[in-house]
mmCIF file with all atom_site columns, C-alpha atoms in Angstrom:
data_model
loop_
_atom_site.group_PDB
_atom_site.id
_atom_site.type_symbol
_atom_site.label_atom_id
_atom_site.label_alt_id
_atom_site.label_comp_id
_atom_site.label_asym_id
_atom_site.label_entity_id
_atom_site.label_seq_id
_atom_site.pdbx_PDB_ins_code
_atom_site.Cartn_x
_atom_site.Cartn_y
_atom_site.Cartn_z
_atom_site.occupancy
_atom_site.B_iso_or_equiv
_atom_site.pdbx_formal_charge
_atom_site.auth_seq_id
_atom_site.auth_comp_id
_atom_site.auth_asym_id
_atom_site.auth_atom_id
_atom_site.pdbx_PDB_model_num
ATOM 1   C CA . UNK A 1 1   ? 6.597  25.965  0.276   1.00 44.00 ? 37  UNK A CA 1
ATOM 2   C CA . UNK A 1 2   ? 7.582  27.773  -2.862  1.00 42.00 ? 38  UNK A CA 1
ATOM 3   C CA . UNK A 1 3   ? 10.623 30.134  -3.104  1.00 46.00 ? 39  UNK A CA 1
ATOM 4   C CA . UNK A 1 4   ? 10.316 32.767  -5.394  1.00 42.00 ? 40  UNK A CA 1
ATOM 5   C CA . UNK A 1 5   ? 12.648 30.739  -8.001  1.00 46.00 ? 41  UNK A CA 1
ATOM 6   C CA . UNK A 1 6   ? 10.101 28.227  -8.771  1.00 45.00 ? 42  UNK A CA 1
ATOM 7   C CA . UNK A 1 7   ? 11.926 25.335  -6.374  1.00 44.00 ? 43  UNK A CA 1
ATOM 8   C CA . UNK A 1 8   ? 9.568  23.585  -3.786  1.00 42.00 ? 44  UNK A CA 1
ATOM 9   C CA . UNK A 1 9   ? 11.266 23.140  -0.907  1.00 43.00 ? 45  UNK A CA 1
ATOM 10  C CA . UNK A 1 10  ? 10.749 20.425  1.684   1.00 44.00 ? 46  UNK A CA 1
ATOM 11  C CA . UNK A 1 11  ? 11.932 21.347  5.234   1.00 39.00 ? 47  UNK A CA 1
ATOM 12  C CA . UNK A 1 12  ? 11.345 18.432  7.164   1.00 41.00 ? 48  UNK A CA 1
ATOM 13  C CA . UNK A 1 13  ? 13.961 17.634  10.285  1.00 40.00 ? 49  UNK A CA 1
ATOM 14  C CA . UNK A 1 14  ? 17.260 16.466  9.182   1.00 43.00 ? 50  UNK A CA 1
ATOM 15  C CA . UNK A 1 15  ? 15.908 16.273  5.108   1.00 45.00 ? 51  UNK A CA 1
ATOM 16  C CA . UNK A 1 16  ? 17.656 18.879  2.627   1.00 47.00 ? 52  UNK A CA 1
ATOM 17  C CA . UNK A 1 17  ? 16.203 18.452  -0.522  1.00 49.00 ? 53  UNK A CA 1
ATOM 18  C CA . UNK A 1 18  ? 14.406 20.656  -3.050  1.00 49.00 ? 54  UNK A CA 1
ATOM 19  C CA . UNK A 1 19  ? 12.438 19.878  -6.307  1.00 49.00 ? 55  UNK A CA 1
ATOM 20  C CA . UNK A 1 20  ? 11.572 22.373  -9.024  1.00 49.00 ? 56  UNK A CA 1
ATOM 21  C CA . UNK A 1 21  ? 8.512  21.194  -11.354 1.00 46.00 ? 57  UNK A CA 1
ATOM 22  C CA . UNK A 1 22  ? 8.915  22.602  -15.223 1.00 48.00 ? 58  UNK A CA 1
ATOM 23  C CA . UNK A 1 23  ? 6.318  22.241  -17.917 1.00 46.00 ? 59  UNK A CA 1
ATOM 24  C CA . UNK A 1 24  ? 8.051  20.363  -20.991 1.00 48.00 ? 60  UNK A CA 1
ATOM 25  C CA . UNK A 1 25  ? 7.800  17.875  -23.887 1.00 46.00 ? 61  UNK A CA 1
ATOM 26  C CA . UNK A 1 26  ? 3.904  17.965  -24.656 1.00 43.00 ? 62  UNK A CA 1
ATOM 27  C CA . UNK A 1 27  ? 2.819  19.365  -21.017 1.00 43.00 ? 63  UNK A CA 1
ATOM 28  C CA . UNK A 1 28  ? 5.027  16.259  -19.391 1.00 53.00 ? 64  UNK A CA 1
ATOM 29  C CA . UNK A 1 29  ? 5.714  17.597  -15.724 1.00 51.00 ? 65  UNK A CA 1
ATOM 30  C CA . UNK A 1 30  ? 9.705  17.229  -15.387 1.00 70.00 ? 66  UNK A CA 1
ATOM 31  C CA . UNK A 1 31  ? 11.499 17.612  -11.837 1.00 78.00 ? 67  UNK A CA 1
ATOM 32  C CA . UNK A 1 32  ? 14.454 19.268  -10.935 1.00 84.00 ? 68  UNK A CA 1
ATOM 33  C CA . UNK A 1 33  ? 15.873 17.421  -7.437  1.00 84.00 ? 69  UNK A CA 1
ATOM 34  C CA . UNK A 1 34  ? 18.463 19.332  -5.381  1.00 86.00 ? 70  UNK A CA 1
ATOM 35  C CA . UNK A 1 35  ? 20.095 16.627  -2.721  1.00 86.00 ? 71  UNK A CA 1
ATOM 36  C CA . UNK A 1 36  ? 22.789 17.426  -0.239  1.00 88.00 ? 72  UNK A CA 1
ATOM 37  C CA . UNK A 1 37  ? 24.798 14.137  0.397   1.00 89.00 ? 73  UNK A CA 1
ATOM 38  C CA . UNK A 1 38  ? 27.576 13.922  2.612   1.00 90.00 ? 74  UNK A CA 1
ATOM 39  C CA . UNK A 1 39  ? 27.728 17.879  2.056   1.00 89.00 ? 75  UNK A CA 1
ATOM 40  C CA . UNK A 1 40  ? 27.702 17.543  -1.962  1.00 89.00 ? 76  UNK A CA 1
ATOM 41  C CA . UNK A 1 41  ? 25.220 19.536  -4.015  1.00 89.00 ? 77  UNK A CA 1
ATOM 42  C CA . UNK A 1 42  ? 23.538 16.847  -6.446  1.00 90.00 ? 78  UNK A CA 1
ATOM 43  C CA . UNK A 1 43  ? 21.100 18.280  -8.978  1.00 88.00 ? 79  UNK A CA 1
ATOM 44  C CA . UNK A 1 44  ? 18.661 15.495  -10.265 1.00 89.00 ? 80  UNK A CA 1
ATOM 45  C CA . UNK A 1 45  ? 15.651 15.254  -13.094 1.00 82.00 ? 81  UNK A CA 1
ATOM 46  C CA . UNK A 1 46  ? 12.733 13.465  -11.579 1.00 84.00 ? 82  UNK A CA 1
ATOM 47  C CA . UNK A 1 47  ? 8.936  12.856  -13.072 1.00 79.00 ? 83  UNK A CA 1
ATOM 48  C CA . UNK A 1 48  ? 5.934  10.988  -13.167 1.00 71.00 ? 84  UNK A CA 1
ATOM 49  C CA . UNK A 1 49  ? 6.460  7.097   -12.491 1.00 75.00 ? 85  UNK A CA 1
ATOM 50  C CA . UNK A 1 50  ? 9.885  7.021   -10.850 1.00 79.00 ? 86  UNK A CA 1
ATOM 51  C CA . UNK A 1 51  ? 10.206 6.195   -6.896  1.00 78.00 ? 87  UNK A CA 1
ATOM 52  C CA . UNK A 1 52  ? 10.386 9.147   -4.584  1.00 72.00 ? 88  UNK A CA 1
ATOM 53  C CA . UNK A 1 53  ? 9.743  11.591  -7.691  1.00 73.00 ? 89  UNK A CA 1
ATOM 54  C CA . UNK A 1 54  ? 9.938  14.560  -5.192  1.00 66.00 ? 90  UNK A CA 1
ATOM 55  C CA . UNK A 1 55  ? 13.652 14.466  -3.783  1.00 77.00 ? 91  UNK A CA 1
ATOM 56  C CA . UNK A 1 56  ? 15.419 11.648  -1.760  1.00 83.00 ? 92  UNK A CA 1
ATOM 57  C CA . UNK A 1 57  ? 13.157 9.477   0.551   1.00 81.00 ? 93  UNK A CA 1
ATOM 58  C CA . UNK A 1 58  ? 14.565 8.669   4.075   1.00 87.00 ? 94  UNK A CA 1
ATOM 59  C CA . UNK A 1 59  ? 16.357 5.044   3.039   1.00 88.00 ? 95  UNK A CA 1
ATOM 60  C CA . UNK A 1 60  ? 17.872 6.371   0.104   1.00 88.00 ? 96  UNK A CA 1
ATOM 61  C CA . UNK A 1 61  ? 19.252 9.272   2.586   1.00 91.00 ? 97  UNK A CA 1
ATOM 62  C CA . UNK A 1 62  ? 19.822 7.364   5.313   1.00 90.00 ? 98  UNK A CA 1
ATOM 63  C CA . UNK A 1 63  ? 22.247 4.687   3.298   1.00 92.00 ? 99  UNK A CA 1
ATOM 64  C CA . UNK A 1 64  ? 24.048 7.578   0.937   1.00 92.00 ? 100 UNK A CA 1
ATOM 65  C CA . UNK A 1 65  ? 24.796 9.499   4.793   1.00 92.00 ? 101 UNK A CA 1
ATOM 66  C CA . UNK A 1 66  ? 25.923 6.266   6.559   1.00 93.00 ? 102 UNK A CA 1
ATOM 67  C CA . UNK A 1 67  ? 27.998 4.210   3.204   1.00 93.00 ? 103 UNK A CA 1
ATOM 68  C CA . UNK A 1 68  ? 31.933 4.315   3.904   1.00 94.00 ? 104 UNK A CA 1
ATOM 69  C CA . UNK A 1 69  ? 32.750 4.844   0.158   1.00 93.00 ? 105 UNK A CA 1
ATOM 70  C CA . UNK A 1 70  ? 36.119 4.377   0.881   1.00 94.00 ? 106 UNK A CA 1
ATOM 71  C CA . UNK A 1 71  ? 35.268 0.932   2.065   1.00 95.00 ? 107 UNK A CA 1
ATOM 72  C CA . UNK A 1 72  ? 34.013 0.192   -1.395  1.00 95.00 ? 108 UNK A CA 1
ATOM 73  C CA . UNK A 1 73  ? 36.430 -1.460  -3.997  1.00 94.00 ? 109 UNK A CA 1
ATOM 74  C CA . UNK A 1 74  ? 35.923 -2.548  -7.575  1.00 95.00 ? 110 UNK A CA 1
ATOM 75  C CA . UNK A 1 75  ? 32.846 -2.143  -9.703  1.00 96.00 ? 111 UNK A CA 1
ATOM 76  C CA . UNK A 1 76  ? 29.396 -1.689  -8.760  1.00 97.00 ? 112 UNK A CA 1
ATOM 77  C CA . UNK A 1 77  ? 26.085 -2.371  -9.702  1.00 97.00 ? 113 UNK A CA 1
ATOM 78  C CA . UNK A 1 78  ? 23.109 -0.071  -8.686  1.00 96.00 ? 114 UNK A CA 1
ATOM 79  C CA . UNK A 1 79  ? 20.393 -2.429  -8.588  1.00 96.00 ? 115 UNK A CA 1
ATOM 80  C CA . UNK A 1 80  ? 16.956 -0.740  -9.292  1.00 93.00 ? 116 UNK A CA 1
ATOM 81  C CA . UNK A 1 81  ? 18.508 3.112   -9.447  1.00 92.00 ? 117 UNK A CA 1
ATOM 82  C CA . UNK A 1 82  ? 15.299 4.516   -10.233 1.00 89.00 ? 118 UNK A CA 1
ATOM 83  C CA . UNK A 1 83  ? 16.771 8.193   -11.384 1.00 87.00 ? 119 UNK A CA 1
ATOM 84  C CA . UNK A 1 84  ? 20.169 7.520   -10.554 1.00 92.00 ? 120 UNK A CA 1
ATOM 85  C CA . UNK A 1 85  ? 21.217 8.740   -6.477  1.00 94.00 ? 121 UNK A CA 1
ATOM 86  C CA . UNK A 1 86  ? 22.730 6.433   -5.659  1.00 95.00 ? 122 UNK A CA 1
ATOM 87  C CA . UNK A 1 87  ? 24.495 4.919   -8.176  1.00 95.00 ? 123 UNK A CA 1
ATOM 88  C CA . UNK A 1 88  ? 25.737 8.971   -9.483  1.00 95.00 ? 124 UNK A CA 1
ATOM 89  C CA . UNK A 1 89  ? 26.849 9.715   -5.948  1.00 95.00 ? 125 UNK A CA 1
ATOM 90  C CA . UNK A 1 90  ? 29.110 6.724   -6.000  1.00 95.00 ? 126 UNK A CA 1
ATOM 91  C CA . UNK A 1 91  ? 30.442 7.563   -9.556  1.00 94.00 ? 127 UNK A CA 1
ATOM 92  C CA . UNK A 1 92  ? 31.511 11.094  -8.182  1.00 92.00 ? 128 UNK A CA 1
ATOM 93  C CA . UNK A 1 93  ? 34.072 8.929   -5.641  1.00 92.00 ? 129 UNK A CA 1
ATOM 94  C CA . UNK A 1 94  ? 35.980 7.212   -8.860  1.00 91.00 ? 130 UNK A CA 1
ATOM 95  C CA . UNK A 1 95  ? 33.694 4.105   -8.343  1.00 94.00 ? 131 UNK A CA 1
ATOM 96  C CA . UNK A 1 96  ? 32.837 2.233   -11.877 1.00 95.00 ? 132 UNK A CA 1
ATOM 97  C CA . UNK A 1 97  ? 29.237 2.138   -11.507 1.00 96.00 ? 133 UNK A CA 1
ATOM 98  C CA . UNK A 1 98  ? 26.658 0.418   -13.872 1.00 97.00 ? 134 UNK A CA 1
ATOM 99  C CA . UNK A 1 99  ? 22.761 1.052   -13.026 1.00 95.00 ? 135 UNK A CA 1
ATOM 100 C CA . UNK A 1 100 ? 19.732 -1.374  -13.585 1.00 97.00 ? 136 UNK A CA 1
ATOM 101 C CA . UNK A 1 101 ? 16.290 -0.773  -13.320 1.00 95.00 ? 137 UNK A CA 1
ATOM 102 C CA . UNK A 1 102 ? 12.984 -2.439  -14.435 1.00 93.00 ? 138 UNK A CA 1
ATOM 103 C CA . UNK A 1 103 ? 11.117 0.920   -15.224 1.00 91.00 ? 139 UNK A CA 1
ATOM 104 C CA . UNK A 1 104 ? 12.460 2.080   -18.397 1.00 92.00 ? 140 UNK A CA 1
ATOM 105 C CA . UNK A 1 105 ? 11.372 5.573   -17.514 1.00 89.00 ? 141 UNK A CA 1
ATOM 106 C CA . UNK A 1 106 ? 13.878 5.619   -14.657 1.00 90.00 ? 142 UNK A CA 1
ATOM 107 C CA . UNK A 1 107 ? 16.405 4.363   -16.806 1.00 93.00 ? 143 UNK A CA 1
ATOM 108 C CA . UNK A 1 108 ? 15.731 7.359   -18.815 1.00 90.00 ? 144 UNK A CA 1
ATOM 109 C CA . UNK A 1 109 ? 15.891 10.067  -16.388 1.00 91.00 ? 145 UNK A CA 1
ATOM 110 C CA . UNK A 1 110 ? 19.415 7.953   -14.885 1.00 91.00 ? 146 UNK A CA 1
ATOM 111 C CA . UNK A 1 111 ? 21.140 8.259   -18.097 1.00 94.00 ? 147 UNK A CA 1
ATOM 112 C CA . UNK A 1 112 ? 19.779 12.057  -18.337 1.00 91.00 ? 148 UNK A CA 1
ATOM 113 C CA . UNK A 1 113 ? 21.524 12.713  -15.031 1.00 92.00 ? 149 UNK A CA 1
ATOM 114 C CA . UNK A 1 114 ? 24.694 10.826  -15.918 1.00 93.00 ? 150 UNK A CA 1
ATOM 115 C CA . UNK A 1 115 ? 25.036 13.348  -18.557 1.00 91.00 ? 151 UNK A CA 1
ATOM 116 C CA . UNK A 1 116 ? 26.100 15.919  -16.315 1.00 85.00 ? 152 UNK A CA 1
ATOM 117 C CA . UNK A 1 117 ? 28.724 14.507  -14.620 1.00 79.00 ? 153 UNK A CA 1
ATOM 118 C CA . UNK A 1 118 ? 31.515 14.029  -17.070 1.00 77.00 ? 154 UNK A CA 1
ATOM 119 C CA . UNK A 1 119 ? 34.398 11.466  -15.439 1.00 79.00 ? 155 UNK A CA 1
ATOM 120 C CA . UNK A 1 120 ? 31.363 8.948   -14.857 1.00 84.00 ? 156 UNK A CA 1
ATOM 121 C CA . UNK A 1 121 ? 32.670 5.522   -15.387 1.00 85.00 ? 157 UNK A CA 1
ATOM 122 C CA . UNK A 1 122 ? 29.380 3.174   -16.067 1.00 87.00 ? 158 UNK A CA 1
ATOM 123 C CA . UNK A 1 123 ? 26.195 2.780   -17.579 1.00 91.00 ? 159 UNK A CA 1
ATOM 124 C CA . UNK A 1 124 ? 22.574 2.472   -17.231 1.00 93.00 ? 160 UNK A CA 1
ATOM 125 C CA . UNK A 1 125 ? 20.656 -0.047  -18.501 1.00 92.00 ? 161 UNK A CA 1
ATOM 126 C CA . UNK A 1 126 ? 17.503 -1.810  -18.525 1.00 91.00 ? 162 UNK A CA 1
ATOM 127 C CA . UNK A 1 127 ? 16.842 -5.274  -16.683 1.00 95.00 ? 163 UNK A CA 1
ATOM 128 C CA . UNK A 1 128 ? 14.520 -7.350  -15.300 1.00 92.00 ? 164 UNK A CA 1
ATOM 129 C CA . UNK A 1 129 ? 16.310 -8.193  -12.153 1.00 89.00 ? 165 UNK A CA 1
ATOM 130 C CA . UNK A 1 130 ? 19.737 -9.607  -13.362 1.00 91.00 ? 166 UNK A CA 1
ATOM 131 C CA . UNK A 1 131 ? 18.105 -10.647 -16.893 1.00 90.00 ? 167 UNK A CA 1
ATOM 132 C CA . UNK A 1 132 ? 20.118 -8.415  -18.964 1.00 89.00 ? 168 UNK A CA 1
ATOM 133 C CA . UNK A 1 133 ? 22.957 -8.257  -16.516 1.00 92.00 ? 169 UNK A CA 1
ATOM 134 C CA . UNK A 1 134 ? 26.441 -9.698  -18.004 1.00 93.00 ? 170 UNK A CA 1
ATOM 135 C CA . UNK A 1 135 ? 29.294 -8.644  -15.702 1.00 94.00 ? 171 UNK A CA 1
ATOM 136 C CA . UNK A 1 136 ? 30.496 -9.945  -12.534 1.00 96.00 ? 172 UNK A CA 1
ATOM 137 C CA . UNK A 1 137 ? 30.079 -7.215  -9.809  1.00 97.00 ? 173 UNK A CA 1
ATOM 138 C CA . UNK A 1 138 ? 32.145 -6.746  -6.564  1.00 97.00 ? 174 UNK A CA 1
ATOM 139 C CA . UNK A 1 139 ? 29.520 -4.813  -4.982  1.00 96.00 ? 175 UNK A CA 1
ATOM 140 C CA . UNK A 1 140 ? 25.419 -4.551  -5.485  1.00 96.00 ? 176 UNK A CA 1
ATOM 141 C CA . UNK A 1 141 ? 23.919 -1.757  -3.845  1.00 94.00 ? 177 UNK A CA 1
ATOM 142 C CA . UNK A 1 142 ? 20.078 -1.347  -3.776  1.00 93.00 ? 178 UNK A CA 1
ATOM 143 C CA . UNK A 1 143 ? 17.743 0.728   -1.152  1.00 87.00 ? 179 UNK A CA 1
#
């Protein structure tokens, strides 16, 4: 369903997520994501050839409702972040948090949403499973 603000809006039980579709760079179809986790607003881009292009699917949900951050210690690694969820909802608890993917169009749209969040302590980078991976990690994290 369509709100009069351009934003889709997806209503299923116990989902609260939004996605707004804009027409930019040469006709490219770019998404705007709106995500409540753990009753934080998160605002992310999305497009074509990422996972779950249209908001949050139900494992990347379920594990950012159910993770204990304050069980989590040291520095992280986001192991195929696709846009960036996870890995960007952990940043926002003081977490140092780098993020890998394979698809170097998620890798893109991760370090596009990093952007807006200022204290973020990490990076995104591309790798082919722990190819280009060079630091020791307390904690990996994938969906």
């Amino acid at each position: 369903m369509q709100n009069n603000e351009g934003w889709l809006t997806n209503l299923s039980p116990g989902v609260v997520s939004q996605s707004k579709i804009t027409l930019a760079n040469h006709l490219q179809y770019k998404r705007k994501v709106k995500a409540v986790i753990q009753n934080k607003i998160f605002t992310f881009i999305t497009d074509n050839n990422v996972f779950s292009k249209s908001g949050l699917d139900f494992g990347t949900r379920t594990l950012l409702e159910s993770i204990d951050v304050e069980k989590i210690k040291g520095k992280v690694l986001d192991f195929g972040c696709g846009y960036g969820p996870i890995g960007i909802f952990l940043a926002t608890h003081n977490l140092d948090v780098d993020m890998i993917d394979v698809n170097k169009r998620a890798v893109h749209l991760t370090k596009r949403n990093i952007k807006k969040y200022k204290d973020f302590n990490g990076s995104a980078f591309l790798s082919d499973a722990y190819s280009d991976v060079k630091d020791k990690y307390d904690v990996i994290i994938t969906n």
